Amino acid sequence: MTGRAGHTAAGPGAGALAVLLASVLWGTTGTAATFAPQVGPLAIGAAAMGLGGLLQALVAGPRIAQARAALRAQWRIVLVGGSGVALYPLAFYTSMHLAGVAVGTVVSIGSAPLASALIERIIDRRRLSRRWMAGAALGLAGTVLLCAAEAAQGGSGTGTGSAGQTVAGVGLGLVAGVTYAVYAWAAHRLITRGITSRAAMGAVFGLGGLMLVPVLSATGTPLIASWTNAGVGLYMALVPMFTGYVLFGFGLSRIPVSTATTLSLLEPAVAAVFAVLVVGEHLPALGWAGIVLVIACLGVLTVPGRRDPAAVGRGLSLKAGPPSAAHGGTQAQADSCETFEGGDLVAGFRPGRLAHVVAAGGLRGQERQHRHGQSGSLTAMRPGAEGEEDPGFRR
């Protein structure tokens, strides 16, 4: 699923679907936690992300071993990602405990797309498309309506007793959103540099899981106080965290971080629906309106735009490089590739790879492309590998 062959077999649509499925699984965590009220937020977070991360590393062990040289070369990115994985669940579940489930979830998940876009803009110098901004606006508006709906009926969760706790919860929610964006960006950066998604996610989440072991040891006693608590902990580790992040890693290998985190705005909507169906909570009309806006956000970001054949080459984001004597022309480093009309970046060239271009004014060029079979899918040629496609790029 995550190897090179698998990478070329599915495109951004499959990546978006994987992220949406992961968001559905993540949306069950709040409902699951209600079955273990004696377990504190730090223990829940450490068990879910810690055990789930270690399991990811265990399953991805052979892939990690194969990619150990590349992972060592990118150790700083692995460390940044692992730190984000360790901090995220502690901030996220404590935010819900202090500010309430609705406010904590909305702030944490709602701030992640903005943080991701900021990271990609500053570090990767990626242009934000109008389509992404429209989808993000709809999704954020929907999550705010969900939050307002919960607040209108007295809120949900614990810890909403004082303004100070609410402010602290909102602050931790922002920390959770930023750390979510950070580890998603780190995993995506590893994947786009040639490491398979299983190896990248296993390394990042395995390191984060190791960092969470001391927290779980210090706070996890209530998890073994009853079979119900233990069952909740195992469910959180195996289903939303392990399975969910396997799907998320698959998605990150095919769509940009800002799009993935925006699609994950489905999570609070799913959480609200599960709260109605399983826990028995009432969702007012304002909340259902919020869910409609979130669904509209997903439609904007996932429905393919009209493709214009004349736009081939115009949708490529190329950085001009110095002339190459070896190839007798200008070289350009292509970091990524855009859809023709939607403008959202999809998994494209790995940073550091040089693509042959035909000089045009000495600054920009047109990428050499060819078509495969009757599928009409465009692939890019790797320098020095005539007739061999780059598995990191497929339209």
Coordinates of C-alpha atoms in Angstrom, one line a residue:
M1 CA 0.0 0.0 0.0
T2 CA 2.8 2.4 0.7
G3 CA 5.6 1.1 -1.4
R4 CA 6.8 2.7 -4.7
A5 CA 4.4 0.6 -6.8
G6 CA 1.5 1.4 -4.5
H7 CA 2.4 5.0 -4.7
T8 CA 1.9 5.1 -8.4
A9 CA -1.2 3.0 -8.3
A10 CA -3.3 5.6 -6.5
G11 CA -3.6 9.3 -6.8
P12 CA -4.8 12.3 -4.7
G13 CA -8.4 11.0 -4.7
A14 CA -7.4 7.8 -2.8
G15 CA -5.2 9.9 -0.5
A16 CA -8.2 12.2 0.4
L17 CA -10.4 9.2 1.0
A18 CA -7.8 7.7 3.3
V19 CA -7.7 10.9 5.4
L20 CA -11.5 11.1 5.5
L21 CA -11.7 7.5 6.8
A22 CA -9.0 8.3 9.4
S23 CA -11.0 11.3 10.5
V24 CA -14.1 9.1 11.0
L25 CA -12.1 6.8 13.3
W26 CA -10.6 9.8 15.2
G27 CA -14.2 11.1 15.7
T28 CA -15.0 8.1 17.9
T29 CA -12.4 8.9 20.5
G30 CA -14.5 11.4 22.5
T31 CA -17.4 8.9 22.7
A32 CA -15.1 6.1 23.6
A33 CA -13.5 8.1 26.4
T34 CA -17.0 8.6 28.0
F35 CA -16.9 4.8 28.9
A36 CA -13.8 5.4 31.1
P37 CA -14.6 8.6 33.1
Q38 CA -12.1 7.6 35.8
V39 CA -9.1 7.8 33.4
G40 CA -7.5 11.2 33.3
P41 CA -6.7 13.0 30.0
L42 CA -3.0 12.5 30.2
A43 CA -3.4 8.7 30.7
I44 CA -5.9 8.6 27.8
G45 CA -3.6 10.5 25.5
A46 CA -0.5 8.6 26.5
A47 CA -2.2 5.3 26.0
A48 CA -3.8 6.1 22.7
M49 CA -0.9 7.8 21.0
G50 CA 1.9 6.0 22.9
L51 CA 0.7 2.5 22.4
G52 CA -0.6 3.2 18.9
G53 CA 2.8 4.8 17.9
L54 CA 4.8 1.9 19.3
L55 CA 2.6 -0.5 17.4
Q56 CA 3.1 1.4 14.2
A57 CA 6.9 1.2 14.7
L58 CA 6.6 -2.5 15.4
V59 CA 4.6 -3.3 12.3
A60 CA 6.7 -1.0 10.1
G61 CA 10.0 -2.5 11.5
P62 CA 11.2 -4.1 8.3
R63 CA 10.4 -0.9 6.3
I64 CA 12.2 1.2 9.0
A65 CA 15.2 -1.1 8.8
Q66 CA 15.3 -0.7 5.0
A67 CA 15.2 3.1 5.2
R68 CA 17.5 3.4 8.2
A69 CA 20.2 5.3 6.3
A70 CA 17.7 7.8 4.9
L71 CA 16.1 8.2 8.3
R72 CA 19.5 8.8 9.9
A73 CA 20.2 11.5 7.3
Q74 CA 16.8 13.1 8.2
W75 CA 17.1 12.7 11.9
R76 CA 16.2 16.3 12.7
I77 CA 12.9 15.9 10.9
V78 CA 12.2 12.6 12.7
L79 CA 12.9 14.3 16.0
V80 CA 10.7 17.2 15.3
G81 CA 7.9 14.9 14.2
G82 CA 8.3 12.6 17.2
S83 CA 8.2 15.5 19.6
G84 CA 4.9 16.7 17.9
V85 CA 3.4 13.2 18.3
A86 CA 4.3 13.2 22.0
L87 CA 3.0 16.6 22.8
Y88 CA -0.2 16.5 20.7
P89 CA -2.3 14.0 22.7
L90 CA -1.3 15.5 26.1
A91 CA -2.4 19.0 24.9
F92 CA -5.5 17.7 23.0
Y93 CA -7.1 15.6 25.7
T94 CA -6.2 18.1 28.5
S95 CA -7.8 20.9 26.3
M96 CA -11.0 18.9 26.1
H97 CA -10.9 18.2 29.9
L98 CA -10.5 21.9 30.8
A99 CA -12.6 23.7 28.1
G100 CA -15.1 21.0 27.3
V101 CA -15.2 18.4 24.5
A102 CA -16.7 20.8 21.9
V103 CA -14.4 23.7 22.5
G104 CA -11.3 21.6 22.9
T105 CA -12.0 19.6 19.7
V106 CA -12.9 22.7 17.6
V107 CA -9.9 24.7 18.7
S108 CA -7.4 21.8 18.3
I109 CA -8.6 20.4 14.9
G110 CA -9.8 23.8 13.6
S111 CA -6.4 25.5 14.1
A112 CA -4.4 22.7 12.5
P113 CA -5.2 23.6 8.8
L114 CA -4.1 27.2 9.5
A115 CA -0.9 26.0 11.2
S116 CA -0.2 23.6 8.3
A117 CA -0.7 26.3 5.7
L118 CA 1.6 28.6 7.6
I119 CA 4.3 25.9 7.9
E120 CA 4.1 25.1 4.2
R121 CA 4.1 28.8 3.3
I122 CA 7.1 29.6 5.4
I123 CA 9.2 26.5 5.1
D124 CA 8.2 25.0 1.8
R125 CA 7.2 28.4 0.1
R126 CA 4.1 26.8 -1.1
R127 CA 1.4 29.0 -2.6
L128 CA -2.1 28.7 -1.1
S129 CA -4.8 28.2 -3.7
R130 CA -8.2 30.0 -3.7
R131 CA -9.8 26.6 -3.6
W132 CA -8.0 25.6 -0.4
M133 CA -8.9 28.9 1.2
A134 CA -12.6 28.5 0.3
G135 CA -12.7 25.0 1.6
A136 CA -10.8 25.9 4.8
A137 CA -13.2 28.8 5.4
L138 CA -16.3 26.5 5.1
G139 CA -14.7 23.9 7.3
L140 CA -13.8 26.4 10.0
A141 CA -17.2 28.0 9.9
G142 CA -18.8 24.6 10.3
T143 CA -16.7 23.7 13.3
V144 CA -17.4 27.1 14.9
L145 CA -21.1 26.5 14.5
L146 CA -20.7 23.0 16.1
C147 CA -19.0 24.7 19.0
A148 CA -21.7 27.3 19.3
A149 CA -24.4 24.7 19.2
E150 CA -22.8 22.8 22.1
A151 CA -22.3 26.0 24.1
A152 CA -25.9 27.0 23.5
Q153 CA -27.1 23.9 25.3
G154 CA -24.8 24.3 28.3
G155 CA -21.6 22.7 26.8
S156 CA -20.4 19.2 27.2
G157 CA -17.6 17.5 29.0
T158 CA -16.0 18.4 32.3
G159 CA -13.9 21.3 33.4
T160 CA -16.0 24.2 32.0
G161 CA -16.5 25.6 35.5
S162 CA -14.2 28.6 35.4
A163 CA -13.1 31.1 32.8
G164 CA -9.5 30.4 33.7
Q165 CA -9.8 26.8 32.9
T166 CA -11.5 27.6 29.6
V167 CA -8.8 30.0 28.6
A168 CA -6.1 27.4 29.6
G169 CA -8.1 24.8 27.6
V170 CA -8.2 27.0 24.5
G171 CA -4.5 27.7 24.8
L172 CA -3.7 24.0 25.0
G173 CA -6.1 23.4 22.0
L174 CA -3.9 25.8 20.0
V175 CA -0.8 23.9 21.1
A176 CA -2.5 20.7 20.0
G177 CA -3.3 22.2 16.6
V178 CA 0.2 23.3 16.0
T179 CA 1.8 20.0 17.1
Y180 CA -0.6 18.1 14.9
A181 CA 0.4 20.3 11.9
V182 CA 4.1 19.8 12.9
Y183 CA 4.1 16.0 12.9
A184 CA 2.0 15.8 9.8
W185 CA 4.4 18.1 8.0
A186 CA 7.4 16.1 9.3
A187 CA 5.9 12.8 8.1
H188 CA 5.0 14.4 4.7
R189 CA 8.5 15.8 4.3
L190 CA 10.1 12.3 4.9
I191 CA 7.7 10.7 2.4
T192 CA 8.4 13.3 -0.3
R193 CA 12.1 12.7 0.2
G194 CA 11.8 9.1 -0.8
I195 CA 11.0 7.3 2.4
T196 CA 7.9 5.0 2.2
S197 CA 4.9 6.2 4.2
R198 CA 5.0 3.2 6.5
A199 CA 8.7 3.8 7.4
A200 CA 8.1 7.5 7.8
M201 CA 5.0 7.1 10.0
G202 CA 6.5 4.2 11.9
A203 CA 9.7 6.2 12.7
V204 CA 7.9 9.4 13.7
F205 CA 5.2 7.7 15.7
G206 CA 7.5 5.1 17.2
L207 CA 9.7 7.9 18.6
G208 CA 6.7 9.8 19.9
G209 CA 5.4 6.6 21.5
L210 CA 8.7 6.1 23.3
M211 CA 8.5 9.7 24.6
L212 CA 5.0 9.0 26.0
V213 CA 6.0 5.8 27.9
P214 CA 7.1 7.7 31.1
V215 CA 3.8 9.7 31.0
L216 CA 1.8 6.4 30.7
S217 CA 3.8 4.8 33.5
A218 CA 3.1 7.8 35.8
T219 CA -0.6 8.2 35.0
G220 CA -1.9 4.9 33.6
T221 CA -2.9 3.1 36.7
P222 CA -6.6 3.7 36.2
L223 CA -6.4 2.0 32.9
I224 CA -5.9 -1.3 34.5
A225 CA -8.4 -0.7 37.3
S226 CA -11.2 -2.3 35.3
W227 CA -11.7 -4.3 32.2
T228 CA -13.8 -1.5 30.8
N229 CA -11.0 1.1 31.2
A230 CA -8.5 -1.3 29.7
G231 CA -10.8 -2.0 26.8
V232 CA -11.2 1.7 26.1
G233 CA -7.4 2.2 26.2
L234 CA -6.8 -0.7 23.8
Y235 CA -9.6 0.5 21.4
M236 CA -8.1 4.0 21.4
A237 CA -4.6 2.6 20.6
L238 CA -5.6 0.1 18.0
V239 CA -8.4 1.7 16.1
P240 CA -8.3 5.5 16.0
M241 CA -4.6 5.9 16.5
F242 CA -2.9 2.9 14.9
T243 CA -5.4 2.2 12.0
G244 CA -6.3 5.9 11.7
Y245 CA -2.7 7.0 11.3
V246 CA -1.8 4.2 8.9
L247 CA -4.6 5.7 6.7
F248 CA -3.3 9.2 7.4
G249 CA 0.2 8.2 6.3
F250 CA -1.2 6.8 3.1
G251 CA -3.0 10.0 2.5
L252 CA 0.1 12.2 3.3
S253 CA 2.0 10.4 0.5
R254 CA -0.6 11.7 -2.0
I255 CA -1.9 15.1 -0.8
P256 CA -0.3 18.1 0.8
V257 CA -0.3 18.6 4.6
S258 CA -2.6 21.6 4.5
T259 CA -5.2 19.7 2.5
A260 CA -4.9 16.6 4.8
T261 CA -5.4 18.7 8.0
T262 CA -8.3 20.5 6.4
L263 CA -10.0 17.3 5.5
S264 CA -9.6 16.2 9.1
L265 CA -12.1 18.9 10.0
L266 CA -14.6 16.0 9.4
E267 CA -13.5 14.7 12.9
P268 CA -15.5 17.1 15.1
A269 CA -18.6 16.6 12.9
V270 CA -18.3 12.8 13.2
A271 CA -17.8 13.3 17.0
A272 CA -21.0 15.3 17.2
V273 CA -23.0 12.6 15.3
F274 CA -21.6 9.8 17.5
A275 CA -22.5 11.9 20.6
V276 CA -26.1 12.0 19.4
L277 CA -26.3 8.4 18.3
V278 CA -24.3 6.6 21.0
V279 CA -24.2 8.9 24.1
G280 CA -27.7 10.3 23.6
E281 CA -26.8 14.0 23.4
H282 CA -29.0 16.4 21.6
L283 CA -27.6 18.4 18.7
P284 CA -29.6 21.6 17.9
A285 CA -30.2 23.0 14.4
L286 CA -27.1 25.2 14.6
G287 CA -25.0 22.1 15.0
W288 CA -26.5 20.3 12.0
A289 CA -25.9 23.5 10.0
G290 CA -22.2 23.2 11.0
I291 CA -22.1 19.6 9.8
V292 CA -23.5 20.7 6.5
L293 CA -20.7 23.3 6.1
V294 CA -18.1 20.8 7.0
I295 CA -19.4 18.4 4.3
A296 CA -19.4 21.4 1.9
C297 CA -15.7 21.9 2.8
L298 CA -14.9 18.3 2.0
G299 CA -16.7 18.6 -1.3
V300 CA -14.7 21.7 -2.3
L301 CA -11.4 20.0 -1.5
T302 CA -12.1 16.5 -2.9
V303 CA -14.3 16.9 -6.0
P304 CA -11.8 17.0 -9.0
G305 CA -11.6 20.3 -10.8
R306 CA -12.0 20.6 -14.6
R307 CA -8.7 19.6 -16.2
D308 CA -7.5 21.7 -19.1
P309 CA -5.1 19.8 -21.4
A310 CA -3.6 23.1 -22.6
A311 CA -2.6 23.8 -19.0
V312 CA -0.1 20.9 -18.9
G313 CA 3.2 22.3 -17.7
R314 CA 1.6 25.5 -16.5
G315 CA 0.4 23.8 -13.4
L316 CA 4.0 22.8 -12.4
S317 CA 5.7 24.7 -9.6
L318 CA 9.4 24.9 -10.7
K319 CA 12.4 26.5 -9.2
A320 CA 14.9 27.5 -11.7
G321 CA 18.4 26.1 -11.1
P322 CA 21.8 26.7 -12.7
P323 CA 22.6 25.5 -16.2
S324 CA 23.9 21.9 -16.4
A325 CA 26.7 21.0 -18.7
A326 CA 25.8 17.3 -18.3
H327 CA 22.4 17.8 -19.7
G328 CA 23.1 20.7 -22.0
G329 CA 20.4 23.0 -20.7
T330 CA 18.7 24.6 -17.8
Q331 CA 17.7 22.4 -14.8
A332 CA 14.8 23.1 -12.5
Q333 CA 14.0 21.7 -9.1
A334 CA 10.3 20.7 -8.9
D335 CA 9.0 20.6 -5.4
S336 CA 5.5 19.8 -6.2
C337 CA 2.7 19.8 -8.8
E338 CA -0.7 21.4 -8.8
T339 CA -4.0 20.3 -10.1
F340 CA -5.0 22.3 -13.1
E341 CA -8.1 24.1 -11.9
G342 CA -8.4 23.3 -8.2
G343 CA -4.9 24.6 -7.4
D344 CA -4.4 22.2 -4.6
L345 CA -0.9 20.6 -4.5
V346 CA -0.7 16.9 -4.8
A347 CA 2.3 14.6 -4.1
G348 CA 4.8 15.6 -6.7
F349 CA 8.6 15.7 -7.1
R350 CA 10.7 15.0 -4.1
P351 CA 12.6 18.0 -2.9
G352 CA 16.2 17.7 -4.1
R353 CA 15.3 16.0 -7.4
L354 CA 16.2 17.8 -10.6
A355 CA 13.8 17.6 -13.6
H356 CA 14.9 18.1 -17.1
V357 CA 13.5 21.2 -18.6
V358 CA 13.8 22.9 -21.9
A359 CA 15.3 26.4 -21.4
A360 CA 12.8 29.2 -21.9
G361 CA 14.4 32.6 -21.4
G362 CA 17.1 31.0 -19.2
L363 CA 14.7 31.0 -16.2
R364 CA 11.7 28.7 -16.7
G365 CA 11.2 25.6 -18.8
Q366 CA 8.7 23.0 -19.7
E367 CA 9.0 19.6 -18.1
R368 CA 9.4 16.6 -20.3
Q369 CA 6.5 14.3 -20.0
H370 CA 5.1 11.2 -21.6
R371 CA 1.8 9.3 -21.5
H372 CA 1.3 5.7 -20.3
G373 CA -0.9 3.3 -22.2
Q374 CA -4.5 4.4 -22.7
S375 CA -5.0 5.7 -19.2
G376 CA -3.7 9.1 -20.2
S377 CA -1.9 9.6 -16.9
L378 CA 1.1 11.9 -17.1
T379 CA 4.3 10.9 -15.5
A380 CA 7.6 12.7 -15.0
M381 CA 11.0 11.5 -16.2
R382 CA 13.8 11.2 -13.8
P383 CA 17.1 12.7 -14.8
G384 CA 19.6 10.0 -15.9
A385 CA 16.9 7.3 -16.2
E386 CA 15.6 7.5 -19.8
G387 CA 12.2 5.9 -20.0
E388 CA 11.9 5.4 -16.3
E389 CA 9.2 7.2 -14.5
D390 CA 9.5 8.9 -11.1
P391 CA 7.1 7.0 -8.8
G392 CA 6.7 10.2 -6.8
F393 CA 4.7 11.8 -9.5
R394 CA 1.5 10.6 -11.2
R395 CA -1.5 12.6 -12.4

